[in-house]
Coordinates of C-alpha atoms in Angstrom, one line a residue:
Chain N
X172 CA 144.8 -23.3 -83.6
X173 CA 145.6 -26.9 -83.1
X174 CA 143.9 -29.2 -85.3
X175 CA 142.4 -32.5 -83.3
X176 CA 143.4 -35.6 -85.0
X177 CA 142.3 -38.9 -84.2
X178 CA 144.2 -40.2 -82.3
X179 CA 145.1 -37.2 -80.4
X180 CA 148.3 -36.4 -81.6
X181 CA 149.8 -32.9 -82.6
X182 CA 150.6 -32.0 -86.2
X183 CA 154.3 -32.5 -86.2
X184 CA 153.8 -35.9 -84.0
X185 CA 154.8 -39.4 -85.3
X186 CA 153.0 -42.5 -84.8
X187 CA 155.3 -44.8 -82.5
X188 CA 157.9 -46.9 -84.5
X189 CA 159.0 -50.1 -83.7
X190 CA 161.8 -52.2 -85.9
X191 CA 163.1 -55.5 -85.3
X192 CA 165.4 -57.4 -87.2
X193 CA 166.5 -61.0 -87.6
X194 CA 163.2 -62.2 -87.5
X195 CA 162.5 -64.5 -90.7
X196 CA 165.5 -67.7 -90.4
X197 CA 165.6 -68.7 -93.9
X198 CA 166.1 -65.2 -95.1
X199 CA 169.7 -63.8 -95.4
X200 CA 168.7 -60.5 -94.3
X201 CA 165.1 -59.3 -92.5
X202 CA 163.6 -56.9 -90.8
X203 CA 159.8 -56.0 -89.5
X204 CA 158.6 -52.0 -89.6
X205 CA 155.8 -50.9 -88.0
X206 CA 154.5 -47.2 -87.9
X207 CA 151.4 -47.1 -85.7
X208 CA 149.5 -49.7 -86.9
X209 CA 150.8 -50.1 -90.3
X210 CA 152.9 -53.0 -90.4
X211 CA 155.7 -54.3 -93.5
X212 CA 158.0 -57.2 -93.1
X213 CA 160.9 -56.8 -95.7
X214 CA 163.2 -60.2 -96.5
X215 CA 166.6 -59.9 -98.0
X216 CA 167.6 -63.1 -100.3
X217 CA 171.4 -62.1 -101.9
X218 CA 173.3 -61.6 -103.5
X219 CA 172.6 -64.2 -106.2
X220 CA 175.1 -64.6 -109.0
X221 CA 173.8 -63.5 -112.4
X222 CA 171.9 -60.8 -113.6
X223 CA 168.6 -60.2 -115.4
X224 CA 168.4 -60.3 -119.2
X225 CA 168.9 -56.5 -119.8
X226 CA 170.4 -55.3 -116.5
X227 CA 174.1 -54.0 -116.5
X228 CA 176.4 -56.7 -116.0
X229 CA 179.1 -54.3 -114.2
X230 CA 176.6 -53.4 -111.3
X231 CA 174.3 -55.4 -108.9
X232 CA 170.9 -55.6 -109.6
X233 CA 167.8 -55.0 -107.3
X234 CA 164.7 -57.5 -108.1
X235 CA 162.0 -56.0 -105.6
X236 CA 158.3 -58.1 -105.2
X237 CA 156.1 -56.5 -103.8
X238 CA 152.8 -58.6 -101.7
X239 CA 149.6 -56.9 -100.7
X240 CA 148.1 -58.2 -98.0
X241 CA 144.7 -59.1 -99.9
X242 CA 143.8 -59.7 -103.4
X243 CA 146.2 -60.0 -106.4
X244 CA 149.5 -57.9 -107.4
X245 CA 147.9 -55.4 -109.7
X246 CA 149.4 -51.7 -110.9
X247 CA 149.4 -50.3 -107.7
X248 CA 152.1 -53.0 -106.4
X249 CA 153.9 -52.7 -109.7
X250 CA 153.9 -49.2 -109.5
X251 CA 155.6 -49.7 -105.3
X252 CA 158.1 -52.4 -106.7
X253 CA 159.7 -49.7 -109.4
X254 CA 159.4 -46.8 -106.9
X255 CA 161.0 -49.1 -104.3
X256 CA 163.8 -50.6 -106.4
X257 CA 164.8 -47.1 -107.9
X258 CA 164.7 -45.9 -104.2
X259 CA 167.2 -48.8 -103.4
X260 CA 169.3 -48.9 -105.9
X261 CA 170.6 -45.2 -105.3
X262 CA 171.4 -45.9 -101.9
X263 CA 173.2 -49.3 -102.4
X264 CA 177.0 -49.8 -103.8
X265 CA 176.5 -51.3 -107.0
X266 CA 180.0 -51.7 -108.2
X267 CA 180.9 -53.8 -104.8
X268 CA 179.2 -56.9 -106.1
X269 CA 179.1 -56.6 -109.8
X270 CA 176.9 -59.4 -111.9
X271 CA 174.4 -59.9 -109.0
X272 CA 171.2 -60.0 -108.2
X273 CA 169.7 -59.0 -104.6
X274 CA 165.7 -60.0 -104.0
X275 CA 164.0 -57.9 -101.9
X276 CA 160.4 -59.1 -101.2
X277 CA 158.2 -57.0 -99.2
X278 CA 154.8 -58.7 -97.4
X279 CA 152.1 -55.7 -96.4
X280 CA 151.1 -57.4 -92.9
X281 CA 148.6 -54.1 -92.0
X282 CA 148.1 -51.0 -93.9
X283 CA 146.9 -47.8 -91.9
X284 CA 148.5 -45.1 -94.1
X285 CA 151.7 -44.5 -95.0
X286 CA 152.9 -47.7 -96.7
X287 CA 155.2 -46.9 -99.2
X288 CA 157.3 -45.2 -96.5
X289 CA 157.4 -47.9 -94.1
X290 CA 158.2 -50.2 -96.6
X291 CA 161.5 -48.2 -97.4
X292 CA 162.4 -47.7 -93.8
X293 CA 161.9 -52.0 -93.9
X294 CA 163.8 -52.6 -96.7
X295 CA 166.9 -50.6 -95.6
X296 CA 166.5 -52.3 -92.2
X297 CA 166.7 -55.7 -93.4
X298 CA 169.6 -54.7 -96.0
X299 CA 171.6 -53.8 -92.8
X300 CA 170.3 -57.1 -91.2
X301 CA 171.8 -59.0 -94.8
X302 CA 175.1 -56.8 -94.7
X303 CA 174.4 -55.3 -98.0
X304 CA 177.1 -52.4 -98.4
X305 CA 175.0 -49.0 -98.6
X306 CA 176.1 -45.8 -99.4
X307 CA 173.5 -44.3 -96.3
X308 CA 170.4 -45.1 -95.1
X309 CA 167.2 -44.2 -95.9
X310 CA 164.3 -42.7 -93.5
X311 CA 161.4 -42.3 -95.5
X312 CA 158.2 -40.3 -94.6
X313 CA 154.6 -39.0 -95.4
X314 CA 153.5 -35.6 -94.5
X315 CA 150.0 -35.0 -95.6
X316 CA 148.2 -31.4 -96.1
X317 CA 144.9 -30.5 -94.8
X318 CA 142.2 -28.3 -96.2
X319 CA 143.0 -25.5 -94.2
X320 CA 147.1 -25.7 -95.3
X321 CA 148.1 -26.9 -92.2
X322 CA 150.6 -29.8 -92.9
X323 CA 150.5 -33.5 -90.8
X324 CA 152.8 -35.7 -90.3
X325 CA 152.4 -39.7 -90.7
X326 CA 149.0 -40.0 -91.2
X327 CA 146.7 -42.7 -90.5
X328 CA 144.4 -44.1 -93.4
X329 CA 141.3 -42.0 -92.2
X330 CA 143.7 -38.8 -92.0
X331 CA 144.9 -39.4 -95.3
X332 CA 141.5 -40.0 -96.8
X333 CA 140.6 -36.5 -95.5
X334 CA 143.8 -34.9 -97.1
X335 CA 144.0 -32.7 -100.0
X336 CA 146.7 -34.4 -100.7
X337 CA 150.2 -35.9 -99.3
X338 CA 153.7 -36.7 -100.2
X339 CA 156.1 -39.8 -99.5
X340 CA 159.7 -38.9 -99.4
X341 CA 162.6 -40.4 -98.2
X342 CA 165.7 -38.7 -97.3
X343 CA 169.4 -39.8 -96.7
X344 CA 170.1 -40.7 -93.1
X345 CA 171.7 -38.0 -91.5
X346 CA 175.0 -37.7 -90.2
X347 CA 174.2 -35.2 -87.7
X348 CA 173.7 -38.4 -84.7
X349 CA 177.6 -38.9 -86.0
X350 CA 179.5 -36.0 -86.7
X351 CA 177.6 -33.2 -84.5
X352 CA 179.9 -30.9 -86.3
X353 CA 177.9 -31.3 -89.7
X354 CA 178.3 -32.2 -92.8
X355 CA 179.2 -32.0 -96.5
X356 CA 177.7 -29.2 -98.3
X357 CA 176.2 -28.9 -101.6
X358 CA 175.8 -25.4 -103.0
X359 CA 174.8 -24.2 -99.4
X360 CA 172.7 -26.7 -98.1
X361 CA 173.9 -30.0 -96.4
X362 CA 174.1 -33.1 -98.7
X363 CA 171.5 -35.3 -96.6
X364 CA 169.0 -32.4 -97.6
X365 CA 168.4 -33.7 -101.1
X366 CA 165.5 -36.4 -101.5
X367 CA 165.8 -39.1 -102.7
X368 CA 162.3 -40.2 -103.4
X369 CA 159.6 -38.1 -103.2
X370 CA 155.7 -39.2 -104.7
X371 CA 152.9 -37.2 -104.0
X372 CA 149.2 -37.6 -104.4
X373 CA 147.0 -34.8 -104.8
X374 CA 147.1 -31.2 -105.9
X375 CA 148.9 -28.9 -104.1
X376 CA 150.5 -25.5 -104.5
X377 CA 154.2 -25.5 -105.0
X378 CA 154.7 -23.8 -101.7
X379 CA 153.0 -26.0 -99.6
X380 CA 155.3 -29.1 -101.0
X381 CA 158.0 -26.9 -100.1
X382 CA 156.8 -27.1 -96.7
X383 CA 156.2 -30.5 -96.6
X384 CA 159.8 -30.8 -97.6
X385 CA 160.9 -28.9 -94.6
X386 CA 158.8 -30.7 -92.0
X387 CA 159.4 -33.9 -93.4
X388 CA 163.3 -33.2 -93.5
X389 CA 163.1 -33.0 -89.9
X390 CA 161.0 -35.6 -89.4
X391 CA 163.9 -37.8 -90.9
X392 CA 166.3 -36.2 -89.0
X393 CA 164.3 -37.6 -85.7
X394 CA 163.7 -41.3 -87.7
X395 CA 167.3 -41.7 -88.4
X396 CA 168.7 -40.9 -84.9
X397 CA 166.1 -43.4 -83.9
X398 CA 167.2 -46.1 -87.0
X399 CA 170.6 -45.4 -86.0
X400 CA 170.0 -46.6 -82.2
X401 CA 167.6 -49.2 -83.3
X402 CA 170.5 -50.8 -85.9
X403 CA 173.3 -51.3 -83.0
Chain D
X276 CA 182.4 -33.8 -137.4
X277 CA 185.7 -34.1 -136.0
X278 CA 187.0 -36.6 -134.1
X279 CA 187.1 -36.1 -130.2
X280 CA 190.5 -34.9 -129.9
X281 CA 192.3 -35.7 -126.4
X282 CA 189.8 -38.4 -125.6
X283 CA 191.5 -41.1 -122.9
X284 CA 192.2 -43.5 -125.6
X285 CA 192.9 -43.3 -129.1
X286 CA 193.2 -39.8 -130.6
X287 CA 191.0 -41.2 -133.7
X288 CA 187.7 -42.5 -132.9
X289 CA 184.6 -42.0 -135.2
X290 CA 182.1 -40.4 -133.3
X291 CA 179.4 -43.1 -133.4
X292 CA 181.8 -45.3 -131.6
X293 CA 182.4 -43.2 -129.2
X294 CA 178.9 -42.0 -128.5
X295 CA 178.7 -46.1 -128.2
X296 CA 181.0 -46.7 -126.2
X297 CA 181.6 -44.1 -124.1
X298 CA 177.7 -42.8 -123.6
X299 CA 178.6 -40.8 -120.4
X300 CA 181.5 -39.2 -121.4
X301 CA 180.3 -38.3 -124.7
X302 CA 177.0 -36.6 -123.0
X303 CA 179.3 -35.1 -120.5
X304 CA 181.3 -33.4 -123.4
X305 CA 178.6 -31.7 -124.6
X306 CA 177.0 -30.7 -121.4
X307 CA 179.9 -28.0 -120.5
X308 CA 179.7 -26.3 -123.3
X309 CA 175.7 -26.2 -122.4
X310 CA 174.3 -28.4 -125.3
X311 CA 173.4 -31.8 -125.8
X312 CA 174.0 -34.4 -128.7
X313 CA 171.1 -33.2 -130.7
X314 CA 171.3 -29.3 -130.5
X315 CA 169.2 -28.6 -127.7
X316 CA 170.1 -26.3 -124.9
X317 CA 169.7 -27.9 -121.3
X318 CA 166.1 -26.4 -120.5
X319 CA 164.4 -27.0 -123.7
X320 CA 161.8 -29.5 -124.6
X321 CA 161.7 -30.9 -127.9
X322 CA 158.9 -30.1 -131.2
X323 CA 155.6 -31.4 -130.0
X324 CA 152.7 -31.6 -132.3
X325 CA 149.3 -32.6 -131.1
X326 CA 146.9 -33.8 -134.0
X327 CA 143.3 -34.0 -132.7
X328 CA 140.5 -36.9 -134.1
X329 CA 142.6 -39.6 -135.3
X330 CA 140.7 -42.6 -134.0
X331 CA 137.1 -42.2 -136.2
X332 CA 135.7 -44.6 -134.2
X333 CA 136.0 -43.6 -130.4
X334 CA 134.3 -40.3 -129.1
X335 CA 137.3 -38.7 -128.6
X336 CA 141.2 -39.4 -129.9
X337 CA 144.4 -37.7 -130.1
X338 CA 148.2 -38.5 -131.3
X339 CA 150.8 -36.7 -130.0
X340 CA 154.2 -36.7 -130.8
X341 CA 157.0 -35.1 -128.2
X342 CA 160.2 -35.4 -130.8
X343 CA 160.6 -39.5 -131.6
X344 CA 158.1 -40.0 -129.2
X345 CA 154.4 -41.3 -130.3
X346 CA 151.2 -41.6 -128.4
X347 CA 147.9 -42.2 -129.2
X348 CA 144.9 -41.5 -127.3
X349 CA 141.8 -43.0 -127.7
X350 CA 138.4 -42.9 -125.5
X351 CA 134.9 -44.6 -125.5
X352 CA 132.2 -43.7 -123.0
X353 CA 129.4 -45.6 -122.0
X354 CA 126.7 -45.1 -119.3
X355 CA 126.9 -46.6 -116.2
X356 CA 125.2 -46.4 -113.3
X357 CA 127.0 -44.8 -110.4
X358 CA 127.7 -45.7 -106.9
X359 CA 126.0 -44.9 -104.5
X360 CA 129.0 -42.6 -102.0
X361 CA 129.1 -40.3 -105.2
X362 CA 126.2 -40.0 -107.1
X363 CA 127.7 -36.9 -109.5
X364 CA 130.5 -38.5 -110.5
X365 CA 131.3 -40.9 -113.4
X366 CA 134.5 -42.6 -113.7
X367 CA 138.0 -43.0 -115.7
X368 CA 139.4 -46.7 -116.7
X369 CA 142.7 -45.7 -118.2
X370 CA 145.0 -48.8 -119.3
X371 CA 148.6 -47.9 -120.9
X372 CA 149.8 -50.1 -123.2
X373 CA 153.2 -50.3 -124.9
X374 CA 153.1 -52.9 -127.6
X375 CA 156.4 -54.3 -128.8
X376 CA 156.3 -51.8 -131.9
X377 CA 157.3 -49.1 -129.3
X378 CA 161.1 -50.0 -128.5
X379 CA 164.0 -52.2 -128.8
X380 CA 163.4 -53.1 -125.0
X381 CA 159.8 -53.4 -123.9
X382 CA 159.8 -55.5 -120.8
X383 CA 155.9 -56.6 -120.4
X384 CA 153.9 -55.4 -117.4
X385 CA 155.3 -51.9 -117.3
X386 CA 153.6 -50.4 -114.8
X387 CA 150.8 -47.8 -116.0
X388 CA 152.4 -44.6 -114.2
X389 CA 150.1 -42.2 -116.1
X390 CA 146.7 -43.5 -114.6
X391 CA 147.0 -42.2 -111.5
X392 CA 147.6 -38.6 -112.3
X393 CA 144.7 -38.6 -114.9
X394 CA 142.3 -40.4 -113.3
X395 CA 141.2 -37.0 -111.2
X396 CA 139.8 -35.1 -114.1
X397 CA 136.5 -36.6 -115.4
X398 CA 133.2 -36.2 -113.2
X399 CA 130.1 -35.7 -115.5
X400 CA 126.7 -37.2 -115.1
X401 CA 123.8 -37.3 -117.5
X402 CA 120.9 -37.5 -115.0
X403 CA 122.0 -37.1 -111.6
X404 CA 121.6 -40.9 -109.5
X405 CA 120.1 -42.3 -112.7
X406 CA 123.5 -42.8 -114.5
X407 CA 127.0 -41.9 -115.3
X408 CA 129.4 -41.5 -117.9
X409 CA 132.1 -43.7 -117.8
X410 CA 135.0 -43.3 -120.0
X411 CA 137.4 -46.3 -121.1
X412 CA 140.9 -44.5 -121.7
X413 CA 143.4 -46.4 -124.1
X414 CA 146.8 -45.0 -124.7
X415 CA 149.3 -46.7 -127.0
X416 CA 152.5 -46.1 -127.1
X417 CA 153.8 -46.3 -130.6
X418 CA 156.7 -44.8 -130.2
X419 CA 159.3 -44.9 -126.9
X420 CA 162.2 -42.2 -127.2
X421 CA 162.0 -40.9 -123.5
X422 CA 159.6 -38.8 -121.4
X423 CA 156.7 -41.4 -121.8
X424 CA 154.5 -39.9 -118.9
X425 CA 154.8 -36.5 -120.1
X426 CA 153.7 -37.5 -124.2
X427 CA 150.8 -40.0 -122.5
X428 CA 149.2 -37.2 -120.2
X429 CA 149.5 -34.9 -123.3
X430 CA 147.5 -36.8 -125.3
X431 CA 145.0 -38.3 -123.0
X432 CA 144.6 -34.4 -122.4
X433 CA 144.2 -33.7 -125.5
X434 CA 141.8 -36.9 -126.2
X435 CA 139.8 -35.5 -123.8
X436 CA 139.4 -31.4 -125.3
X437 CA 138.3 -33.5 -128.2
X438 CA 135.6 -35.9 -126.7
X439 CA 132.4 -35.2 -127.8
X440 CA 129.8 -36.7 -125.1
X441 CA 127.4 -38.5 -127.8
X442 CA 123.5 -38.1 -127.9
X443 CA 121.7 -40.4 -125.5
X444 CA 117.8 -41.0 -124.6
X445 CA 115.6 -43.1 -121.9
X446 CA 114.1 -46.0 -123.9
X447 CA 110.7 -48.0 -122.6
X448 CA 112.8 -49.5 -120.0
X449 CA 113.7 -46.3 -118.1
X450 CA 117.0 -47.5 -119.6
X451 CA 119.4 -45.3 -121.2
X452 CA 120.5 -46.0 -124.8
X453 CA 123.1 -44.5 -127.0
X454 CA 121.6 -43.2 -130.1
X455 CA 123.8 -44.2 -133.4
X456 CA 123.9 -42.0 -136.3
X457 CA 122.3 -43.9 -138.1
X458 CA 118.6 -43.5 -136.5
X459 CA 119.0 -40.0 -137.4
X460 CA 115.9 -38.2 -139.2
X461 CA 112.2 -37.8 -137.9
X462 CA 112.0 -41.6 -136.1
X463 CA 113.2 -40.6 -132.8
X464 CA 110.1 -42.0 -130.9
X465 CA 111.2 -40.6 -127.4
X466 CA 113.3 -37.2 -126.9
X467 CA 116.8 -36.9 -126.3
X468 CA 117.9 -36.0 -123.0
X469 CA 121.1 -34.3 -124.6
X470 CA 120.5 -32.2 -127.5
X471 CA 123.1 -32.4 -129.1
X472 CA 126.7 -33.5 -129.0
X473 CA 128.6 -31.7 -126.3
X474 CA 132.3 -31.2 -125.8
X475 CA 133.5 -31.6 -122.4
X476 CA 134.8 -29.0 -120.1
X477 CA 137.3 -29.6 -118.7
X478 CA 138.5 -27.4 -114.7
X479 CA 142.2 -27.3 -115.1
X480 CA 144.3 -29.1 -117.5
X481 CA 147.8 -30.7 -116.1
X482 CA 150.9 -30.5 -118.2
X483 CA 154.2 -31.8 -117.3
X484 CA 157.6 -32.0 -118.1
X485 CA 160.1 -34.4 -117.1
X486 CA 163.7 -33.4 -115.8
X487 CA 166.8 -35.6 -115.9
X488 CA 169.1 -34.5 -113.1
X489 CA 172.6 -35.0 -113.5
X490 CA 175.8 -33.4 -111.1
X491 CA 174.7 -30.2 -111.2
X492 CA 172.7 -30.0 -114.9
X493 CA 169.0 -30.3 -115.3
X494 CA 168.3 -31.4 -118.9
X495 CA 164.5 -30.8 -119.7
X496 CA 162.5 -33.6 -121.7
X497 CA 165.3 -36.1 -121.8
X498 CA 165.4 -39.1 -125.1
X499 CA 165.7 -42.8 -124.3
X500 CA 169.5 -42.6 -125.0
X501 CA 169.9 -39.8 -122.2
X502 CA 167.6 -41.7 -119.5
X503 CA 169.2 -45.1 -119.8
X504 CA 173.0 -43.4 -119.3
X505 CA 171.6 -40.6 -116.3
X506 CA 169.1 -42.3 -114.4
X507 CA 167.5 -39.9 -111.9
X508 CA 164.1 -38.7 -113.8
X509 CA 162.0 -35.8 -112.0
X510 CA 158.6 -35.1 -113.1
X511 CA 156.5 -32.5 -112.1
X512 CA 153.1 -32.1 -113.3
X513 CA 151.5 -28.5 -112.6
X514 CA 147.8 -27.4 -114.0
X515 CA 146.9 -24.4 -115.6
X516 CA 146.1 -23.2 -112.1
X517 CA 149.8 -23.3 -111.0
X518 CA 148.7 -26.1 -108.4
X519 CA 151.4 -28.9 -108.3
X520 CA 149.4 -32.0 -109.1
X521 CA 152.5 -34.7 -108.6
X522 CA 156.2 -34.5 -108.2
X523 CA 157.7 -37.6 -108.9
X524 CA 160.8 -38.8 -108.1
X525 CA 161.3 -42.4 -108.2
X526 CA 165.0 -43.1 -106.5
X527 CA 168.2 -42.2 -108.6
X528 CA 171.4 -41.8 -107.3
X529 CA 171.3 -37.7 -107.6
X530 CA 170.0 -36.1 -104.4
X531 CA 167.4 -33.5 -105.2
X532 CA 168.0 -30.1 -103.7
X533 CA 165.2 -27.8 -103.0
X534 CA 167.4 -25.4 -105.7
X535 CA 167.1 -28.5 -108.0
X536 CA 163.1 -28.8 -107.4
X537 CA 162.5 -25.2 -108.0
X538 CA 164.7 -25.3 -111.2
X539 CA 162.4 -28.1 -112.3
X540 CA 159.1 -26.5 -111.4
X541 CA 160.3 -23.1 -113.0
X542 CA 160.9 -25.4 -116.6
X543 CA 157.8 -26.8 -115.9
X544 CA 155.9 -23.5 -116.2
X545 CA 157.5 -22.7 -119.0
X546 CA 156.3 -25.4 -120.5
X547 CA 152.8 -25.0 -119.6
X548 CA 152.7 -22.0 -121.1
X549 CA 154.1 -24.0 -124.8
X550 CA 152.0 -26.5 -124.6
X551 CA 148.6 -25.0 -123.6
X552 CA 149.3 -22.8 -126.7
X553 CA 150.0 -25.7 -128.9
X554 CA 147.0 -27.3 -127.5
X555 CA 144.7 -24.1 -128.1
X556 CA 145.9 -24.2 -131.6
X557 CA 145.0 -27.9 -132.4
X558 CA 141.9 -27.5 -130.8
X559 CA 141.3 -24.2 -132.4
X560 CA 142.4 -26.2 -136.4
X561 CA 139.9 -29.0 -135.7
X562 CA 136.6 -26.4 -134.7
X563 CA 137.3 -24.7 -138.1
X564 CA 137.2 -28.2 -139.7

């Protein structure tokens, strides 16, 4: 039974994804990322000698801002920054520049569901554009699930509305578009199978996250071949 | 104690100054023989005591204390008028603070990661349309030793077993008023509309437990000193239904592994089950009261 969704897509189906880089002059490193009709520009601005008062001196430091499109930075854009610079900060090499700090300032151009994801996928994009070193990649998702257990992927803002409840995660890039023979593994399942990020909204029975997980894994796996080609 | 015997440097180091300057390795140490610095074994949380009605003055309060780690709880209702798209519901303001008193390194605006979660609970009405309840949610942090969400939810939880909805009435107006203890005795010119003072009851009540992941250890309910060395936090908050309200995992440089994220949810369980008990028992000292 296929569920109709508005814009006539099928449940595994992403929203098309366009990324362009280089786009801001001033800015050592940018990128645009736009899922559908969600939109995030992200700006690199680094590395800047010095660090913050109570940041490690022997690692590089992340400083992530974080603008809405209206109104004034609240929680909710707090909230993004520290899920955003965590995020970054595990995929970066901190010990490359030590005693640095890296801005990374995100602007919300449209929001149609799914921002926090897009933003990641934007901010890894315009680290690439700044030649940041990075451990991998990022390709972050949001797989929502209906009433009826069936689980979407990249919703729009009415589909997420609708939702008992969804998940953002973001996963490693992975290595498969490289080395077609696989990958490290970890205790039987391939490293880029960890999250790195996951935040979820709603309740949810543990099983169906762990299907979320699944579908979204794959999703990834399809957003970083894409990343990959897109980054050349 | 000994001194660490074979360490890199010196043979002879106290063991503050190593546990100073060598946080890792010192944590490492004890986690292959399964045990951290302060006796625990890797999946257990530490004491927690919950001690209901310690704000007088607001409906409903609750300290909680998860080892070092202090909250306090405090809520006020008042009556609103509700919007229009969902006539039953009232609503939840909750604001987390963490005044200087807390910790040695309070940065201010931390962001308030509690509210979210908790705001889904409340939806009580006193006349349906007419008006609302609306509930102003403070929790202080008095105390910062690690797993801060896990110690806030517990106490706004338990802050809100103990809310008692006070006694209200429709004045000339058509108005709703609070009625103060005070105006107690024969004068009451029109009727209550409530009785009584009601406790709330409350669908399903979310606990949660936060995970440090770390190589391959999982170390349940971590202190400050443990999340500023291994910084990849997991927190998963399931209700008494066994419905997983939030996972959260900000970033970190550990990878979780599905294996991980079932390790975690299975701790968490086990730690519903703790702390429902412990929270059946304070509520169960303060009725005898």
């Amino acid at each position: 039974m296929e569920i109709d969704r508005g814009d006539g897509r099928k449940p595994n189906q992403l929203r098309p994804v366009a990324c362009s880089r280089g786009i801001l002059n001033r800015a050592h490193g940018s990128a645009s990322w736009s899922q559908g009709e969600t939109k995030v520009l992200a700006a690199v601005y680094g590395p800047k000698a010095g660090t913050k008062k109570n940041e490690n001196p022997e690692k590089a430091c992340f400083e992530v801002i974080w603008k809405p499109k209206t109104g004034q930075i609240g929680k909710p854009e707090k909230e993004c920054e520290m899920i955003l610079k965590r995020t970054l900060q595990s995929i970066c090499l901190l010990n490359v520049h030590p005693n640095t700090t890296t801005s990374i300032i995100i602007q919300v151009v449209n929001d149609d569901g799914g921002l926090l994801p897009c933003a990641i996928n934007a901010a890894c994009a315009a680290l690439v554009d700044a030649g940041i070193p990075l451990k991998h990649l990022a390709a972050a998702i949001c797989c929502s699930l209906a009433k009826n257990g069936r689980v979407l992927l990249d919703p729009n803002k009415s589909e997420e509305q609708n939702m008992k409840g969804f998940v953002y995660l973001a996963f490693p890039n992975s290595i498969q578009s490289v080395l077609p023979e696989g990958s490290l593994q970890v205790g039987g399942e391939p490293v880029e199978h960890g999250i790195i990020t996951s935040v979820t909204h709603g309740a949810m029975s543990v099983d169906d996250y762990l299907l979320c997980l699944q579908r979204g894994r794959a999703a990834c796996e399809k957003l970083s071949v894409f990343i990959r080609s897109s980054l050349k | 104690m000994a001194a660490a015997s074979g360490s890199d440097l010196s043979s002879e180091m106290e063991v503050d100054a190593f546990r100073r300057l060598f946080p890792l390795n010192f944590h490492e140490r004890h986690l292959l023989k399964s045990i951290r610095p302060d006796g625990r074994t890797l999946g257990k949380a530490r004491d927690t005591i919950i001690s209901l009605g310690a704000v007088t003055s607001a409906n409903g309060s609750a300290l909680t204390k998860i080892g070092c780690t202090t909250m306090l709880a405090a809520i006020k209702l008042e009556v609103m008028t509700p919007t229009v798209e969902s006539p039953d519901e009232g609503c939840i303001a909750i604001d987390f603070h963490m005044p200087p008193i807390c910790s040695p390194i309070v940065r201010p605006g931390r962001p308030a990661e509690a509210a979210p979660v908790v705001a889904k609970q409340l939806s009580d009405t006193i006349l349906s349309g007419k008006a609302a309840w609306m509930a102003y949610l403070d929790i202080y942090c008095l105390d910062a030793d690690g797993s801060l969400f896990d110690a806030a939810l517990l106490s706004a939880v338990a802050a809100f077993s103990h809310l008692q909805i006070p006694v209200v009435s429709l004045n000339d107006e058509g108005r709703i008023v609070l009625i103060s203890e005070d105006n107690g005795g024969g004068k009451l010119e029109k009727e209550p509309v409530n009785k009584e003072k009601r406790k709330l009851k409350l669908a399903t009540i979310p606990f949660s437990l936060t995970c440090i992941l770390h190589k391959n250890y999982i170390l349940a309910d971590p202190t400050a000193e443990e999340e500023s060395i291994m910084e990849t936090l997991v927190t998963v908050v399931l209700d008494s239904s066994s419905q997983l309200v939030s996972l959260y995992k900000p970033g970190g440089p550990v990878l979780a592994q599905t294996s991980a994220i079932q390790d975690c949810v299975s701790l968490t369980r086990q730690r519903l089950k703790e702390l429902q008990k412990i929270l059946n028992e304070a509520i169960s000292d303060m009725e005898v009261d």
